[in-house]
CSV table of C-alpha atoms and ligand atoms in Angstrom, one decimal:
chain,number,residue,atom,x,y,z
A,308,MET,CA,-24.4,-21.3,-24.1
A,309,LYS,CA,-21.2,-21.4,-26.0
A,310,PRO,CA,-19.0,-24.5,-25.9
A,311,SER,CA,-16.2,-23.9,-23.4
A,312,ALA,CA,-14.3,-27.1,-24.0
A,313,ILE,CA,-12.5,-25.6,-27.2
A,314,THR,CA,-9.4,-24.5,-25.3
A,315,CYS,CA,-9.6,-26.6,-22.2
A,316,ALA,CA,-6.2,-28.1,-22.7
A,317,ASP,CA,-3.7,-26.8,-20.0
A,318,SER,CA,-2.3,-23.5,-21.3
A,319,THR,CA,0.3,-22.8,-18.6
A,320,LEU,CA,3.2,-23.2,-20.9
A,321,ALA,CA,1.5,-21.1,-23.6
A,322,LEU,CA,0.9,-18.4,-21.1
A,323,LEU,CA,4.5,-18.5,-19.7
A,324,ARG,CA,5.8,-18.4,-23.3
A,325,ASP,CA,3.8,-15.2,-24.1
A,326,PRO,CA,2.5,-13.8,-21.0
A,327,TYR,CA,1.4,-10.6,-22.5
A,328,ARG,CA,-0.3,-11.7,-25.6
A,329,PHE,CA,-1.6,-15.2,-24.6
A,330,VAL,CA,-5.1,-13.9,-23.8
A,331,SER,CA,-5.7,-11.4,-26.6
A,332,ARG,CA,-4.2,-13.7,-29.3
A,333,ARG,CA,-6.4,-16.7,-28.2
A,334,ALA,CA,-9.5,-14.5,-27.8
A,335,ALA,CA,-8.9,-13.1,-31.4
A,336,GLU,CA,-8.5,-16.7,-32.8
A,337,LEU,CA,-11.8,-17.6,-31.0
A,338,ASP,CA,-13.4,-14.4,-32.0
A,339,ASP,CA,-14.8,-14.2,-28.5
A,340,ASP,CA,-13.6,-11.8,-25.5
A,341,VAL,CA,-14.1,-14.7,-23.1
A,342,PHE,CA,-12.8,-18.3,-23.2
A,343,GLU,CA,-12.2,-21.0,-20.6
A,344,THR,CA,-8.8,-23.0,-20.3
A,345,ARG,CA,-6.7,-24.6,-17.6
A,346,LEU,CA,-3.8,-22.8,-15.9
A,347,LEU,CA,-1.6,-24.9,-13.4
A,348,LEU,CA,-4.3,-27.6,-13.9
A,349,ARG,CA,-7.1,-25.4,-12.7
A,350,ARG,CA,-10.0,-24.3,-14.8
A,351,THR,CA,-9.7,-20.6,-15.5
A,352,THR,CA,-11.7,-18.1,-17.5
A,353,CYS,CA,-9.9,-15.6,-19.4
A,354,MET,CA,-11.3,-12.2,-20.7
A,355,THR,CA,-10.2,-9.3,-22.5
A,356,GLY,CA,-11.5,-5.8,-23.4
A,357,ALA,CA,-13.1,-2.8,-21.6
A,358,GLU,CA,-16.5,-4.5,-21.1
A,359,ALA,CA,-14.8,-7.5,-19.6
A,360,ALA,CA,-12.8,-5.1,-17.2
A,361,GLU,CA,-16.1,-3.5,-16.1
A,362,ILE,CA,-17.4,-6.9,-15.1
A,363,LEU,CA,-14.2,-7.9,-13.3
A,364,TYR,CA,-14.2,-4.8,-11.3
A,365,ASP,CA,-17.9,-5.4,-10.1
A,366,PRO,CA,-17.6,-6.3,-6.5
A,367,THR,CA,-21.0,-8.0,-6.5
A,368,ARG,CA,-19.7,-10.5,-9.0
A,369,PHE,CA,-16.1,-11.0,-8.0
A,370,GLN,CA,-13.9,-11.3,-4.7
A,371,ARG,CA,-10.3,-11.0,-4.4
A,372,ALA,CA,-9.9,-13.3,-1.4
A,373,GLY,CA,-8.1,-16.5,-2.7
A,374,ALA,CA,-7.6,-14.9,-6.2
A,375,ALA,CA,-3.7,-14.5,-6.3
A,376,PRO,CA,-1.7,-17.6,-7.4
A,377,PRO,CA,0.2,-18.8,-4.4
A,378,PRO,CA,3.5,-18.5,-6.0
A,379,LEU,CA,2.9,-14.8,-6.4
A,380,GLN,CA,1.7,-14.4,-2.9
A,381,LYS,CA,5.2,-15.8,-1.7
A,382,THR,CA,7.0,-13.3,-3.8
A,383,LEU,CA,5.3,-10.3,-5.5
A,384,PHE,CA,2.4,-9.7,-3.0
A,385,GLY,CA,3.0,-11.2,0.3
A,386,GLN,CA,0.2,-12.6,2.5
A,387,GLY,CA,-2.4,-10.6,4.3
A,388,GLY,CA,-2.1,-7.4,2.2
A,389,VAL,CA,-4.7,-5.3,0.7
A,390,GLN,CA,-4.8,-7.2,-2.6
A,391,GLY,CA,-6.7,-10.1,-1.1
A,392,LEU,CA,-9.2,-8.0,0.9
A,393,ASP,CA,-12.9,-7.4,0.0
A,394,GLY,CA,-15.7,-5.1,1.1
A,395,GLU,CA,-15.3,-2.8,3.9
A,396,ARG,CA,-11.9,-4.2,5.1
A,397,HIS,CA,-10.5,-3.4,1.6
A,398,ARG,CA,-12.0,0.0,1.5
A,399,ARG,CA,-10.5,0.9,4.8
A,400,ARG,CA,-7.1,-0.4,4.1
A,401,LYS,CA,-7.3,1.1,0.7
A,402,ALA,CA,-8.0,4.6,2.2
A,403,MET,CA,-4.6,4.1,4.1
A,404,PHE,CA,-2.7,3.9,0.7
A,405,LEU,CA,-4.7,6.9,-0.6
A,406,ARG,CA,-3.5,8.9,2.4
A,407,ILE,CA,0.0,7.8,1.7
A,408,ASN,CA,0.0,8.8,-2.0
A,409,GLN,CA,-1.9,12.1,-1.5
A,410,PRO,CA,-0.9,14.9,-4.0
A,411,ASP,CA,1.6,16.8,-1.4
A,412,ARG,CA,3.2,13.6,-0.7
A,413,VAL,CA,3.7,12.6,-4.3
A,414,GLU,CA,5.4,16.0,-4.9
A,415,ALA,CA,7.6,15.4,-1.8
A,416,LEU,CA,8.7,12.1,-3.4
A,417,ALA,CA,9.2,13.8,-6.8
A,418,GLU,CA,11.5,16.3,-5.1
A,419,VAL,CA,13.6,13.5,-3.3
A,420,VAL,CA,13.9,11.6,-6.7
A,421,THR,CA,14.8,14.7,-8.6
A,422,ARG,CA,17.7,15.2,-6.2
A,423,GLU,CA,18.9,11.6,-6.3
A,424,TRP,CA,18.6,11.7,-10.1
A,425,GLN,CA,20.9,14.8,-10.2
A,426,ARG,CA,23.3,13.3,-7.8
A,427,ALA,CA,23.4,9.9,-9.9
A,428,VAL,CA,24.2,11.8,-13.0
A,429,GLY,CA,27.3,13.1,-11.4
A,430,ASP,CA,28.4,9.4,-10.8
A,431,TRP,CA,27.2,8.5,-14.3
A,432,GLU,CA,29.4,11.1,-16.0
A,433,VAL,CA,32.4,9.4,-14.1
A,434,ALA,CA,31.4,5.9,-15.0
A,435,GLY,CA,31.1,6.9,-18.8
A,436,GLN,CA,28.5,4.1,-19.6
A,437,ILE,CA,25.7,2.7,-17.4
A,438,ASP,CA,22.8,0.4,-17.7
A,439,LEU,CA,19.8,2.5,-16.8
A,440,TYR,CA,17.4,-0.2,-15.4
A,441,PRO,CA,19.5,-1.2,-12.4
A,442,GLN,CA,20.9,2.4,-11.8
A,443,VAL,CA,17.2,3.7,-11.5
A,444,GLN,CA,16.5,1.0,-9.1
A,445,LEU,CA,19.3,2.2,-6.9
A,446,LEU,CA,18.3,5.8,-7.0
A,447,LEU,CA,14.4,5.0,-6.4
A,448,THR,CA,15.3,2.7,-3.4
A,449,ARG,CA,17.3,5.6,-1.9
A,450,ALA,CA,14.5,8.0,-2.6
A,451,ALA,CA,11.6,5.8,-1.6
A,452,CYS,CA,13.1,4.9,1.8
A,453,GLU,CA,13.9,8.6,2.5
A,454,TRP,CA,10.4,9.6,1.7
A,455,ALA,CA,8.6,6.6,3.4
A,456,GLY,CA,10.6,7.1,6.7
A,457,VAL,CA,12.6,4.1,6.5
A,458,PRO,CA,16.2,4.4,7.5
A,459,LEU,CA,18.7,3.2,4.8
A,460,PRO,CA,22.4,3.4,5.7
A,461,GLU,CA,24.7,3.7,2.8
A,462,ALA,CA,26.2,0.3,3.4
A,463,GLU,CA,22.7,-1.3,3.0
A,464,VAL,CA,21.6,0.6,-0.3
A,465,GLU,CA,22.7,-2.3,-2.7
A,466,VAL,CA,21.3,-5.2,-0.6
A,467,ARG,CA,18.0,-3.5,-0.1
A,468,THR,CA,17.8,-2.5,-3.8
A,469,ARG,CA,18.4,-6.1,-4.7
A,470,GLN,CA,15.8,-7.4,-2.2
A,471,LEU,CA,13.1,-5.0,-3.4
A,472,THR,CA,13.9,-5.5,-7.0
A,473,ALA,CA,13.7,-9.3,-6.8
A,474,LEU,CA,10.2,-9.1,-5.3
A,475,PHE,CA,8.9,-7.8,-8.8
A,476,ASP,CA,11.7,-8.6,-11.2
A,477,ALA,CA,11.9,-12.3,-10.3
A,478,ALA,CA,8.5,-13.0,-9.1
A,479,GLY,CA,7.3,-14.5,-12.5
A,480,ASP,CA,10.4,-16.6,-12.8
A,481,VAL,CA,10.4,-20.4,-12.3
A,482,GLY,CA,13.1,-22.3,-10.7
A,483,LEU,CA,16.0,-20.3,-9.2
A,484,GLY,CA,14.6,-17.0,-9.9
A,485,HIS,CA,11.5,-17.9,-8.0
A,486,LEU,CA,13.5,-19.1,-5.0
A,487,ARG,CA,15.5,-15.9,-5.1
A,488,SER,CA,12.4,-14.0,-5.0
A,489,ARG,CA,11.0,-15.9,-2.2
A,490,ALA,CA,14.2,-15.4,-0.1
A,491,ALA,CA,14.1,-11.7,-0.8
A,492,ARG,CA,10.5,-11.6,0.5
A,493,ARG,CA,11.6,-13.2,3.7
A,494,ALA,CA,14.4,-10.9,4.2
A,495,ALA,CA,12.5,-7.7,3.2
A,496,GLU,CA,9.5,-8.5,5.6
A,497,ARG,CA,12.1,-9.0,8.5
A,498,TRP,CA,13.5,-5.5,7.6
A,499,ALA,CA,10.1,-3.8,7.3
A,500,THR,CA,8.9,-5.5,10.6
A,501,ASP,CA,11.9,-4.3,12.4
A,502,VAL,CA,11.3,-0.6,11.1
A,503,LEU,CA,7.6,-0.6,12.1
A,504,GLU,CA,8.4,-2.2,15.6
A,505,GLN,CA,10.9,0.7,16.2
A,506,ILE,CA,8.3,3.2,15.2
A,507,ARG,CA,5.6,1.9,17.4
A,508,SER,CA,7.9,1.6,20.4
A,509,ASP,CA,9.0,5.3,19.8
A,510,GLN,CA,12.6,4.2,19.2
A,511,LEU,CA,12.4,5.6,15.7
A,512,ALA,CA,10.8,9.1,15.0
A,513,VAL,CA,9.3,9.5,11.7
A,514,PRO,CA,7.0,12.4,10.3
A,515,ASP,CA,3.4,11.5,10.7
A,516,SER,CA,2.7,11.9,6.9
A,517,ALA,CA,5.5,9.5,6.0
A,518,ALA,CA,4.2,6.0,4.7
A,519,ALA,CA,6.0,4.2,7.5
A,520,SER,CA,4.3,6.0,10.2
A,521,VAL,CA,0.8,5.9,8.4
A,522,ILE,CA,1.1,2.2,8.3
A,523,ALA,CA,2.5,1.8,11.9
A,524,SER,CA,-0.4,3.7,13.3
A,525,HIS,CA,-3.2,2.5,10.9
A,526,ARG,CA,-6.1,0.9,12.7
A,527,GLU,CA,-8.3,-1.9,11.5
A,528,SER,CA,-12.1,-1.9,11.5
A,529,ASP,CA,-12.1,-3.3,14.9
A,530,GLY,CA,-10.1,-0.4,16.1
A,531,ARG,CA,-6.9,-2.6,16.6
A,532,PRO,CA,-3.6,-1.7,15.0
A,533,MET,CA,-2.5,-3.9,12.1
A,534,GLU,CA,-0.8,-7.1,12.9
A,535,LEU,CA,2.9,-6.4,12.5
A,536,ARG,CA,3.4,-9.1,9.9
A,537,ILE,CA,0.6,-7.6,7.7
A,538,ALA,CA,1.9,-4.0,8.3
A,539,ALA,CA,5.3,-5.3,7.0
A,540,VAL,CA,3.5,-6.5,3.9
A,541,GLU,CA,1.8,-3.2,3.3
A,542,LEU,CA,5.1,-1.2,3.8
A,543,LEU,CA,6.6,-3.4,1.1
A,544,ASN,CA,3.4,-2.7,-1.0
A,545,VAL,CA,4.7,0.9,-1.1
A,546,LEU,CA,8.4,0.5,-1.3
A,547,ARG,CA,8.4,-2.3,-3.9
A,548,PRO,CA,6.2,-0.8,-6.6
A,549,THR,CA,7.8,2.6,-6.2
A,550,VAL,CA,11.3,0.9,-7.0
A,551,ALA,CA,9.3,-0.9,-9.8
A,552,THR,CA,8.8,2.4,-11.6
A,553,ALA,CA,12.3,1.8,-12.8
A,554,VAL,CA,10.8,-0.5,-15.3
A,555,TYR,CA,8.5,2.2,-16.8
A,556,ILE,CA,11.5,4.6,-16.7
A,557,THR,CA,13.5,2.2,-18.7
A,558,PHE,CA,10.5,1.9,-21.2
A,559,LEU,CA,10.4,5.6,-21.4
A,560,ALA,CA,14.0,6.1,-22.3
A,561,HIS,CA,13.5,3.2,-24.9
A,562,ALA,CA,10.6,5.2,-26.4
A,563,LEU,CA,12.5,8.4,-26.4
A,564,ASP,CA,15.2,6.6,-28.4
A,565,VAL,CA,12.9,5.0,-30.8
A,566,HIS,CA,10.6,8.1,-31.3
A,567,ARG,CA,13.3,10.7,-31.9
A,568,ALA,CA,10.8,13.2,-33.5
A,569,TRP,CA,8.7,13.1,-30.1
A,570,ARG,CA,11.9,13.4,-28.2
A,571,ASP,CA,12.8,16.7,-30.1
A,572,ARG,CA,9.2,17.8,-29.8
A,573,LEU,CA,9.4,17.3,-26.0
A,574,ALA,CA,12.7,18.9,-25.7
A,575,GLN,CA,11.5,22.1,-27.3
A,576,GLY,CA,8.1,21.9,-25.6
A,577,ASP,CA,6.9,23.7,-22.2
A,578,GLY,CA,6.2,20.2,-20.7
A,579,THR,CA,2.5,20.3,-21.3
A,580,GLU,CA,2.8,17.1,-23.6
A,581,ASP,CA,5.0,15.2,-21.2
A,582,LEU,CA,2.0,13.3,-19.6
A,583,ALA,CA,0.5,12.4,-23.1
A,584,PHE,CA,4.0,10.7,-23.9
A,585,ILE,CA,4.0,9.1,-20.5
A,586,GLU,CA,0.5,7.6,-20.9
A,587,GLU,CA,1.4,6.2,-24.4
A,588,VAL,CA,4.4,4.5,-22.8
A,589,ARG,CA,2.1,3.0,-20.1
A,590,ARG,CA,-0.5,2.0,-22.8
A,591,THR,CA,2.0,0.3,-25.3
A,592,TYR,CA,4.8,-1.2,-23.3
A,593,PRO,CA,4.3,-4.4,-21.4
A,594,PHE,CA,4.5,-4.3,-17.7
A,595,PHE,CA,1.7,-6.0,-15.7
A,596,PRO,CA,0.0,-8.7,-17.9
A,597,VAL,CA,-3.1,-9.6,-16.1
A,598,VAL,CA,-5.1,-9.3,-12.9
A,599,THR,CA,-7.1,-12.2,-11.3
A,600,ALA,CA,-10.4,-12.5,-9.3
A,601,ILE,CA,-12.8,-15.3,-8.1
A,602,VAL,CA,-16.5,-15.5,-9.0
A,603,ARG,CA,-18.6,-15.0,-6.0
A,604,ASP,CA,-21.7,-16.7,-7.2
A,605,ASP,CA,-22.8,-18.3,-10.5
A,606,PHE,CA,-23.5,-15.8,-13.3
A,607,GLN,CA,-23.9,-15.7,-16.9
A,608,TRP,CA,-22.3,-13.1,-19.2
A,609,ARG,CA,-22.0,-12.9,-22.9
A,610,GLY,CA,-23.4,-16.5,-23.1
A,611,HIS,CA,-20.7,-17.9,-20.8
A,612,HIS,CA,-21.3,-19.5,-17.5
A,613,PHE,CA,-19.2,-18.2,-14.6
A,614,PRO,CA,-19.4,-20.8,-11.8
A,615,LYS,CA,-18.9,-19.9,-8.2
A,616,GLY,CA,-15.1,-20.1,-7.1
A,617,ARG,CA,-13.8,-20.0,-10.8
A,618,ARG,CA,-10.5,-17.9,-11.1
A,619,VAL,CA,-10.9,-15.3,-13.9
A,620,LEU,CA,-8.0,-13.6,-15.6
A,621,LEU,CA,-8.3,-10.0,-17.2
A,622,ASP,CA,-5.9,-9.2,-19.9
A,623,LEU,CA,-4.6,-5.8,-19.0
A,624,TYR,CA,-1.9,-5.5,-21.8
A,625,GLY,CA,-4.4,-6.6,-24.6
A,626,THR,CA,-7.2,-4.3,-23.3
A,627,ASN,CA,-4.7,-1.5,-23.6
A,628,ARG,CA,-4.4,-2.3,-27.4
A,629,ASP,CA,-8.0,-3.4,-28.1
A,630,PRO,CA,-9.0,-1.9,-31.5
A,631,ARG,CA,-12.3,-1.5,-30.5
A,632,ALA,CA,-11.2,1.3,-27.9
A,633,TRP,CA,-8.0,2.3,-29.7
A,634,GLU,CA,-7.4,3.5,-33.2
A,635,HIS,CA,-4.5,2.0,-34.7
A,636,PRO,CA,-3.6,0.4,-31.3
A,637,ASP,CA,-0.1,-0.7,-32.4
A,638,ARG,CA,0.9,2.8,-33.5
A,639,PHE,CA,2.9,4.8,-30.9
A,640,ASP,CA,0.9,8.1,-30.8
A,641,PRO,CA,0.9,10.2,-27.7
A,642,GLU,CA,-1.6,12.7,-29.3
A,643,ARG,CA,-4.3,10.2,-28.5
A,644,PHE,CA,-3.9,11.3,-24.9
A,645,LEU,CA,-4.2,15.0,-25.7
A,646,GLY,CA,-7.9,14.4,-26.4
A,647,ALA,CA,-10.7,12.9,-24.5
A,648,ASP,CA,-10.2,10.8,-21.2
A,649,PRO,CA,-10.3,7.0,-22.3
A,650,GLY,CA,-12.3,6.1,-19.3
A,651,PRO,CA,-11.7,3.8,-16.3
A,652,PHE,CA,-11.9,0.4,-18.1
A,653,ALA,CA,-10.3,0.9,-21.4
A,654,PHE,CA,-6.8,2.2,-20.2
A,655,VAL,CA,-5.9,-0.3,-17.5
A,656,PRO,CA,-2.0,-0.5,-17.2
A,657,GLN,CA,-2.4,-0.4,-13.5
A,658,GLY,CA,-5.9,-2.0,-13.2
A,659,GLY,CA,-9.4,-0.4,-13.8
A,660,GLY,CA,-12.3,1.5,-11.9
A,661,ASP,CA,-11.9,3.8,-9.1
A,662,PRO,CA,-8.9,3.4,-6.9
A,663,ALA,CA,-10.8,4.3,-3.7
A,664,VAL,CA,-13.5,1.6,-4.4
A,665,HIS,CA,-12.0,-1.0,-6.6
A,666,HIS,CA,-8.6,-2.8,-6.5
A,667,ARG,CA,-7.2,-0.3,-9.1
A,668,CYS,CA,-3.5,0.7,-8.2
A,669,PRO,CA,-3.5,3.6,-5.8
A,670,GLY,CA,0.3,4.3,-6.9
A,671,GLU,CA,-0.5,5.7,-10.5
A,672,PRO,CA,0.0,9.4,-9.5
A,673,ILE,CA,3.4,8.1,-8.2
A,674,SER,CA,4.3,6.2,-11.2
A,675,THR,CA,3.3,8.9,-13.6
A,676,ARG,CA,4.9,11.8,-11.5
A,677,LEU,CA,8.2,9.8,-11.3
A,678,MET,CA,8.2,9.0,-14.9
A,679,GLY,CA,7.7,12.7,-15.4
A,680,VAL,CA,10.7,13.6,-13.3
A,681,ALA,CA,12.8,11.0,-15.5
A,682,LEU,CA,11.4,12.4,-18.7
A,683,ASP,CA,12.4,16.0,-17.8
A,684,GLN,CA,15.9,14.9,-16.7
A,685,LEU,CA,16.6,12.7,-19.8
A,686,VAL,CA,15.3,15.3,-22.3
A,687,ARG,CA,16.1,18.6,-20.7
A,688,HIS,CA,18.9,18.1,-18.1
A,689,MET,CA,21.2,15.5,-19.5
A,690,GLU,CA,23.3,14.8,-22.6
A,691,TYR,CA,23.9,11.1,-23.4
A,692,LYS,CA,23.9,8.6,-26.3
A,693,PRO,CA,22.2,5.1,-26.3
A,694,GLY,CA,25.0,2.6,-25.8
A,695,GLN,CA,23.7,0.5,-28.7
A,696,PRO,CA,20.7,0.6,-31.1
A,697,ALA,CA,17.4,0.2,-29.1
A,698,ALA,CA,16.9,-3.4,-28.5
A,699,PRO,CA,13.6,-5.2,-29.0
A,700,ILE,CA,11.4,-5.7,-25.9
A,701,ASP,CA,11.7,-9.2,-24.6
A,702,TYR,CA,7.9,-10.3,-24.3
A,703,ARG,CA,8.9,-13.6,-22.6
A,704,ARG,CA,10.4,-11.9,-19.6
A,705,LEU,CA,8.3,-10.6,-16.9
A,706,PRO,CA,8.5,-7.6,-16.6
A,707,ALA,CA,9.5,-7.4,-20.3
A,708,ILE,CA,12.4,-5.0,-20.2
A,709,PRO,CA,14.4,-4.6,-23.4
A,710,GLN,CA,16.8,-7.3,-24.3
A,711,ARG,CA,20.3,-6.5,-22.9
A,712,GLY,CA,18.9,-3.7,-20.7
A,713,PHE,CA,19.2,0.0,-21.7
A,714,ALA,CA,22.7,1.0,-21.8
A,715,ILE,CA,23.5,4.9,-22.0
A,716,GLN,CA,27.0,6.5,-22.6
A,717,GLN,CA,28.8,9.8,-23.0
A,718,ILE,CA,26.8,11.1,-20.2
A,719,ALA,CA,27.0,14.7,-19.1
A,720,ARG,CA,24.8,17.2,-17.1
A,721,ARG,CA,23.4,19.8,-19.4
A,722,ARG,CA,24.6,23.2,-18.1
A,723,SER,CA,22.3,26.0,-19.4
B,245,LIG,C1,5.5,0.9,-11.1
B,245,LIG,C2,4.4,1.0,-11.7
B,245,LIG,C3,3.2,0.2,-11.1
B,245,LIG,C4,2.5,-0.7,-11.9
B,245,LIG,C5,2.7,-1.3,-13.3
B,245,LIG,C6,1.3,-1.1,-11.0
B,245,LIG,C7,0.5,-2.0,-11.3
B,245,LIG,C8,-0.5,-2.4,-10.5
B,245,LIG,C9,-1.6,-3.3,-10.8
B,245,LIG,C10,-1.9,-4.0,-12.2
B,245,LIG,C11,-2.3,-3.5,-9.8
B,245,LIG,C12,-3.5,-4.5,-9.7
B,245,LIG,C13,-4.9,-3.9,-9.8
B,245,LIG,C14,-5.9,-4.8,-9.7
B,245,LIG,O1,-5.8,-5.8,-8.8
B,245,LIG,O2,-7.1,-4.7,-10.1
B,245,LIG,C15,-1.9,-2.7,-8.7
B,245,LIG,C16,-2.3,-2.6,-7.4
B,245,LIG,C17,-1.8,-2.0,-6.4
B,245,LIG,N1,-0.6,-1.1,-6.5
B,245,LIG,FE1,0.4,-0.7,-8.2
B,245,LIG,N2,1.5,-0.5,-9.8
B,245,LIG,C18,2.6,0.4,-9.9
B,245,LIG,C19,3.0,1.2,-9.0
B,245,LIG,C20,2.5,1.4,-7.5
B,245,LIG,C21,3.0,2.3,-6.7
B,245,LIG,C22,4.0,3.5,-6.8
B,245,LIG,C23,2.3,2.0,-5.4
B,245,LIG,C24,2.3,2.6,-4.1
B,245,LIG,C25,3.2,3.6,-3.8
B,245,LIG,C26,1.4,0.9,-5.8
B,245,LIG,C27,0.7,0.2,-4.8
B,245,LIG,C28,-0.3,-0.7,-5.1
B,245,LIG,C29,-1.2,-1.3,-4.3
B,245,LIG,C30,-1.1,-1.1,-2.7
B,245,LIG,C31,-2.1,-2.2,-4.9
B,245,LIG,C32,-3.1,-3.1,-4.4
B,245,LIG,C33,-4.5,-2.2,-4.5
B,245,LIG,C34,-5.6,-3.1,-4.0
B,245,LIG,O3,-5.7,-4.2,-4.0
B,245,LIG,O4,-6.7,-2.3,-3.8
B,245,LIG,N3,1.5,0.5,-7.1
B,245,LIG,N4,-0.7,-2.1,-9.1
């Protein structure tokens, strides 16, 4: 068995300093896809690469109950949601999300987002210069609530946008940012609870296919409706990440600015290469660094011992850039997505495996479709100039949006 003491000093600070590259860099130094360390004083095994991903998504070896670090449960995830379920309870709850995100519903959301985007461009024309990241958060909050069946009076748009954003944008912070994110979770859960209560008591009529209605009427394996507190967590599991697509849209605008030849190619194209560009943005830009799971029962893999109860981290960012799966991984080349499908474990920006069976994100059709709306608007329906030369990405930040945000100016609707 390989010596596991090599990296057993606590690595929490090293991970916080470089959350996206810590695992792949340490693995490269050790020339091993698996290594053991301590995080928050707890022994933790870190893994990288497609084969490690395939192991982590094997439900006979790993469970998710107890896997999420407590600070993230109090901010990003909430308690009692689908992320911490296993087996039949997980499959049943997951089916609810797949119903919420089925193709006609994704198209319905894309239509609302397109309308909100067009409306926002009118305001941006008047403003002259805007920071794209917070502006897209606002328009996605409006669109997500309308689509999900959650009433959002105009006077509440800013506060709800701030709350939903704080759940993902400040969740990885320590100190004040963390406290802000916890307060946002409490307020947002109260809001979601109130909406679901109104739907259950017929005070609020919402179309059956809308997310809030599907969640309000969902029944657990024992035939009972979900506990209201948990239903609120699940409603936020739809609203929060839909708004978080603002991060990917900011990356998209950054990539269009940095890769001008591609921008021209997409502008002149018929849209068939849009998805390849979007996938390359999701592969190369840093959003979700890792996922975690707990070892069910002792096993050995690649000469390493995985003891029951051990927390294991899978490196998503590094797996998407692993040279064994990706030729010239640091090169931004959307053409790689015009060819063969990379498979369910090598391309894991939103997790790996099968979303119906594993914990892979059920929201990939939404995030890629909304990035498609943004690409179409930015490239084919708007004129604008970047406010400053594209800033480098801040890899210490979670999520790692460009330093100083992404300002655009001289904005006009293209009239053709
Ligand atoms: C904005 C871009 C998004 C990113 C980067 C992202 C990323 C992820 C990641 C990394 C996971 C964890 C996978 C795992 O544990 O193995 C996940 C799970 C999840 N995502 Fe997303 N996601 C995004 C958008 C969405 C959207 C739009 C929705 C819903 C509308 C959504 C709903 C969920 C849910 C419910 C889970 C838990 C799934 C489970 O545990 O089975 N996500 N996402």
